[in-house]
Amino acid sequence: KIIQRIEDEGFKISGLRMLHLNKEEAKGFYIIHKDKQFYESLTDFMSSGEIVIMVLEREDAISHWRRVMGVTDPALAEPGTLRQMFGFSIERNALHGSDSPTTAEWEINYFYKKE
């Protein structure tokens, strides 16, 4: 359902991988949050099973994706947003989205390193 919604919103999926992060990989990805109270529980969750990583493209991709996702807390997300539909809590909110082009570049490179 999420992939169908992505396509319905006009995104092109230019990268898609399924993987299981180990704890160190999860910590590396969320390093920006290392001093926050939720860091350990977030990285525990993100390393607890398989995740799907996608690179999405379209005009205004970042702002549009953030609208489609909804706010971080699924309980506060607007009806019809993906987090409202599929999220369980602030930390287990089903989706991630870059907040800027600079962050997107770093995050894409984290998972799609050139070999």
PDB file of C-alpha atoms in Angstrom:
ATOM      1  CA  LYS A   1       0.000   0.000   0.000  1.00  0.00           C
ATOM      2  CA  ILE A   2       2.849   2.400   0.762  1.00  0.00           C
ATOM      3  CA  ILE A   3       4.555   1.839  -2.596  1.00  0.00           C
ATOM      4  CA  GLN A   4       1.248   2.302  -4.409  1.00  0.00           C
ATOM      5  CA  ARG A   5       0.712   5.592  -2.567  1.00  0.00           C
ATOM      6  CA  ILE A   6       4.234   6.705  -3.463  1.00  0.00           C
ATOM      7  CA  GLU A   7       3.511   6.081  -7.133  1.00  0.00           C
ATOM      8  CA  ASP A   8       0.069   7.700  -6.893  1.00  0.00           C
ATOM      9  CA  GLU A   9       1.751  10.828  -5.507  1.00  0.00           C
ATOM     10  CA  GLY A  10       3.910  11.094  -8.632  1.00  0.00           C
ATOM     11  CA  PHE A  11       7.200   9.883  -7.211  1.00  0.00           C
ATOM     12  CA  LYS A  12       9.689   7.855  -9.215  1.00  0.00           C
ATOM     13  CA  ILE A  13      11.404   5.175  -7.135  1.00  0.00           C
ATOM     14  CA  SER A  14      15.006   5.389  -8.322  1.00  0.00           C
ATOM     15  CA  GLY A  15      16.454   3.155  -5.612  1.00  0.00           C
ATOM     16  CA  LEU A  16      14.989   0.366  -3.506  1.00  0.00           C
ATOM     17  CA  ARG A  17      16.759  -1.978  -1.100  1.00  0.00           C
ATOM     18  CA  MET A  18      15.652  -4.244   1.705  1.00  0.00           C
ATOM     19  CA  LEU A  19      18.164  -4.863   4.456  1.00  0.00           C
ATOM     20  CA  HIS A  20      18.589  -5.595   8.133  1.00  0.00           C
ATOM     21  CA  LEU A  21      20.705  -2.974   9.877  1.00  0.00           C
ATOM     22  CA  ASN A  22      22.939  -4.064  12.695  1.00  0.00           C
ATOM     23  CA  LYS A  23      23.009  -1.850  15.784  1.00  0.00           C
ATOM     24  CA  GLU A  24      26.147   0.025  14.695  1.00  0.00           C
ATOM     25  CA  GLU A  25      24.673   0.800  11.258  1.00  0.00           C
ATOM     26  CA  ALA A  26      21.492   2.109  12.881  1.00  0.00           C
ATOM     27  CA  LYS A  27      23.545   4.232  15.285  1.00  0.00           C
ATOM     28  CA  GLY A  28      25.564   5.600  12.375  1.00  0.00           C
ATOM     29  CA  PHE A  29      22.470   6.557  10.422  1.00  0.00           C
ATOM     30  CA  TYR A  30      20.851   8.295  13.401  1.00  0.00           C
ATOM     31  CA  ILE A  31      24.106   9.810  14.718  1.00  0.00           C
ATOM     32  CA  ILE A  32      22.497  13.268  14.671  1.00  0.00           C
ATOM     33  CA  HIS A  33      20.267  12.090  17.549  1.00  0.00           C
ATOM     34  CA  LYS A  34      23.043  10.511  19.654  1.00  0.00           C
ATOM     35  CA  ASP A  35      22.552  12.900  22.581  1.00  0.00           C
ATOM     36  CA  LYS A  36      18.777  12.556  22.666  1.00  0.00           C
ATOM     37  CA  GLN A  37      16.875  10.432  25.142  1.00  0.00           C
ATOM     38  CA  PHE A  38      15.269   8.261  22.452  1.00  0.00           C
ATOM     39  CA  TYR A  39      18.509   7.384  20.615  1.00  0.00           C
ATOM     40  CA  GLU A  40      18.995   3.913  22.119  1.00  0.00           C
ATOM     41  CA  SER A  41      15.374   2.815  21.729  1.00  0.00           C
ATOM     42  CA  LEU A  42      15.246   4.193  18.177  1.00  0.00           C
ATOM     43  CA  THR A  43      18.400   2.400  17.105  1.00  0.00           C
ATOM     44  CA  ASP A  44      17.247  -0.778  18.869  1.00  0.00           C
ATOM     45  CA  PHE A  45      14.024  -0.662  16.882  1.00  0.00           C
ATOM     46  CA  MET A  46      15.719   0.184  13.587  1.00  0.00           C
ATOM     47  CA  SER A  47      18.033  -2.797  13.981  1.00  0.00           C
ATOM     48  CA  SER A  48      15.292  -5.212  15.075  1.00  0.00           C
ATOM     49  CA  GLY A  49      14.208  -6.366  11.622  1.00  0.00           C
ATOM     50  CA  GLU A  50      14.238  -5.740   7.910  1.00  0.00           C
ATOM     51  CA  ILE A  51      13.717  -2.240   6.561  1.00  0.00           C
ATOM     52  CA  VAL A  52      13.037  -0.955   3.060  1.00  0.00           C
ATOM     53  CA  ILE A  53      15.138   1.939   1.818  1.00  0.00           C
ATOM     54  CA  MET A  54      13.934   3.950  -1.154  1.00  0.00           C
ATOM     55  CA  VAL A  55      15.215   6.931  -3.067  1.00  0.00           C
ATOM     56  CA  LEU A  56      12.262   8.956  -4.322  1.00  0.00           C
ATOM     57  CA  GLU A  57      12.322  11.582  -7.047  1.00  0.00           C
ATOM     58  CA  ARG A  58       9.877  14.227  -8.227  1.00  0.00           C
ATOM     59  CA  GLU A  59       9.627  17.992  -8.259  1.00  0.00           C
ATOM     60  CA  ASP A  60       9.632  19.323  -4.685  1.00  0.00           C
ATOM     61  CA  ALA A  61      10.273  15.757  -3.523  1.00  0.00           C
ATOM     62  CA  ILE A  62      11.294  16.572   0.047  1.00  0.00           C
ATOM     63  CA  SER A  63       8.424  18.891   0.916  1.00  0.00           C
ATOM     64  CA  HIS A  64       5.875  16.728  -0.877  1.00  0.00           C
ATOM     65  CA  TRP A  65       7.098  13.528   0.806  1.00  0.00           C
ATOM     66  CA  ARG A  66       6.940  15.189   4.213  1.00  0.00           C
ATOM     67  CA  ARG A  67       3.312  16.159   3.576  1.00  0.00           C
ATOM     68  CA  VAL A  68       2.465  12.614   2.440  1.00  0.00           C
ATOM     69  CA  MET A  69       4.201  11.116   5.505  1.00  0.00           C
ATOM     70  CA  GLY A  70       2.565  13.400   8.051  1.00  0.00           C
ATOM     71  CA  VAL A  71       4.000  14.639  11.327  1.00  0.00           C
ATOM     72  CA  THR A  72       6.354  12.453  13.371  1.00  0.00           C
ATOM     73  CA  ASP A  73       3.752  11.441  15.965  1.00  0.00           C
ATOM     74  CA  PRO A  74       1.155   9.201  14.275  1.00  0.00           C
ATOM     75  CA  ALA A  75      -1.400  10.192  16.935  1.00  0.00           C
ATOM     76  CA  LEU A  76      -1.176  13.803  15.729  1.00  0.00           C
ATOM     77  CA  ALA A  77      -0.830  13.102  12.006  1.00  0.00           C
ATOM     78  CA  GLU A  78      -3.620  14.190   9.700  1.00  0.00           C
ATOM     79  CA  PRO A  79      -6.004  11.494   8.474  1.00  0.00           C
ATOM     80  CA  GLY A  80      -4.808   9.911   5.252  1.00  0.00           C
ATOM     81  CA  THR A  81      -1.124  10.545   5.879  1.00  0.00           C
ATOM     82  CA  LEU A  82       1.075   7.469   5.856  1.00  0.00           C
ATOM     83  CA  ARG A  83       2.168   7.873   9.460  1.00  0.00           C
ATOM     84  CA  GLN A  84      -1.429   8.188  10.596  1.00  0.00           C
ATOM     85  CA  MET A  85      -2.275   5.035   8.655  1.00  0.00           C
ATOM     86  CA  PHE A  86       0.776   2.872   9.439  1.00  0.00           C
ATOM     87  CA  GLY A  87       2.641   4.387  12.409  1.00  0.00           C
ATOM     88  CA  PHE A  88       2.482   3.095  15.980  1.00  0.00           C
ATOM     89  CA  SER A  89       4.394   5.711  17.992  1.00  0.00           C
ATOM     90  CA  ILE A  90       6.804   8.617  17.598  1.00  0.00           C
ATOM     91  CA  GLU A  91       9.761   6.234  17.295  1.00  0.00           C
ATOM     92  CA  ARG A  92       7.868   3.558  15.359  1.00  0.00           C
ATOM     93  CA  ASN A  93       6.199   5.852  12.896  1.00  0.00           C
ATOM     94  CA  ALA A  94       6.662   3.645   9.814  1.00  0.00           C
ATOM     95  CA  LEU A  95       8.586   6.094   7.643  1.00  0.00           C
ATOM     96  CA  HIS A  96      11.573   8.378   7.407  1.00  0.00           C
ATOM     97  CA  GLY A  97      12.117  11.344   5.159  1.00  0.00           C
ATOM     98  CA  SER A  98      15.033  13.682   4.658  1.00  0.00           C
ATOM     99  CA  ASP A  99      14.453  17.240   5.814  1.00  0.00           C
ATOM    100  CA  SER A 100      16.731  18.994   3.305  1.00  0.00           C
ATOM    101  CA  PRO A 101      18.684  18.329   0.104  1.00  0.00           C
ATOM    102  CA  THR A 102      21.917  18.200   2.132  1.00  0.00           C
ATOM    103  CA  THR A 103      20.481  15.613   4.516  1.00  0.00           C
ATOM    104  CA  ALA A 104      19.045  13.634   1.595  1.00  0.00           C
ATOM    105  CA  GLU A 105      22.453  13.468  -0.065  1.00  0.00           C
ATOM    106  CA  TRP A 106      24.084  12.236   3.156  1.00  0.00           C
ATOM    107  CA  GLU A 107      21.345   9.664   3.793  1.00  0.00           C
ATOM    108  CA  ILE A 108      21.375   8.337   0.229  1.00  0.00           C
ATOM    109  CA  ASN A 109      25.158   8.004   0.352  1.00  0.00           C
ATOM    110  CA  TYR A 110      24.890   6.178   3.682  1.00  0.00           C
ATOM    111  CA  PHE A 111      22.891   3.365   2.097  1.00  0.00           C
ATOM    112  CA  TYR A 112      24.037   3.575  -1.511  1.00  0.00           C
ATOM    113  CA  LYS A 113      27.781   3.995  -1.089  1.00  0.00           C
ATOM    114  CA  LYS A 114      29.728   3.942  -4.312  1.00  0.00           C
ATOM    115  CA  GLU A 115      31.990   0.928  -4.385  1.00  0.00           C
TER     116      GLU A 115
END
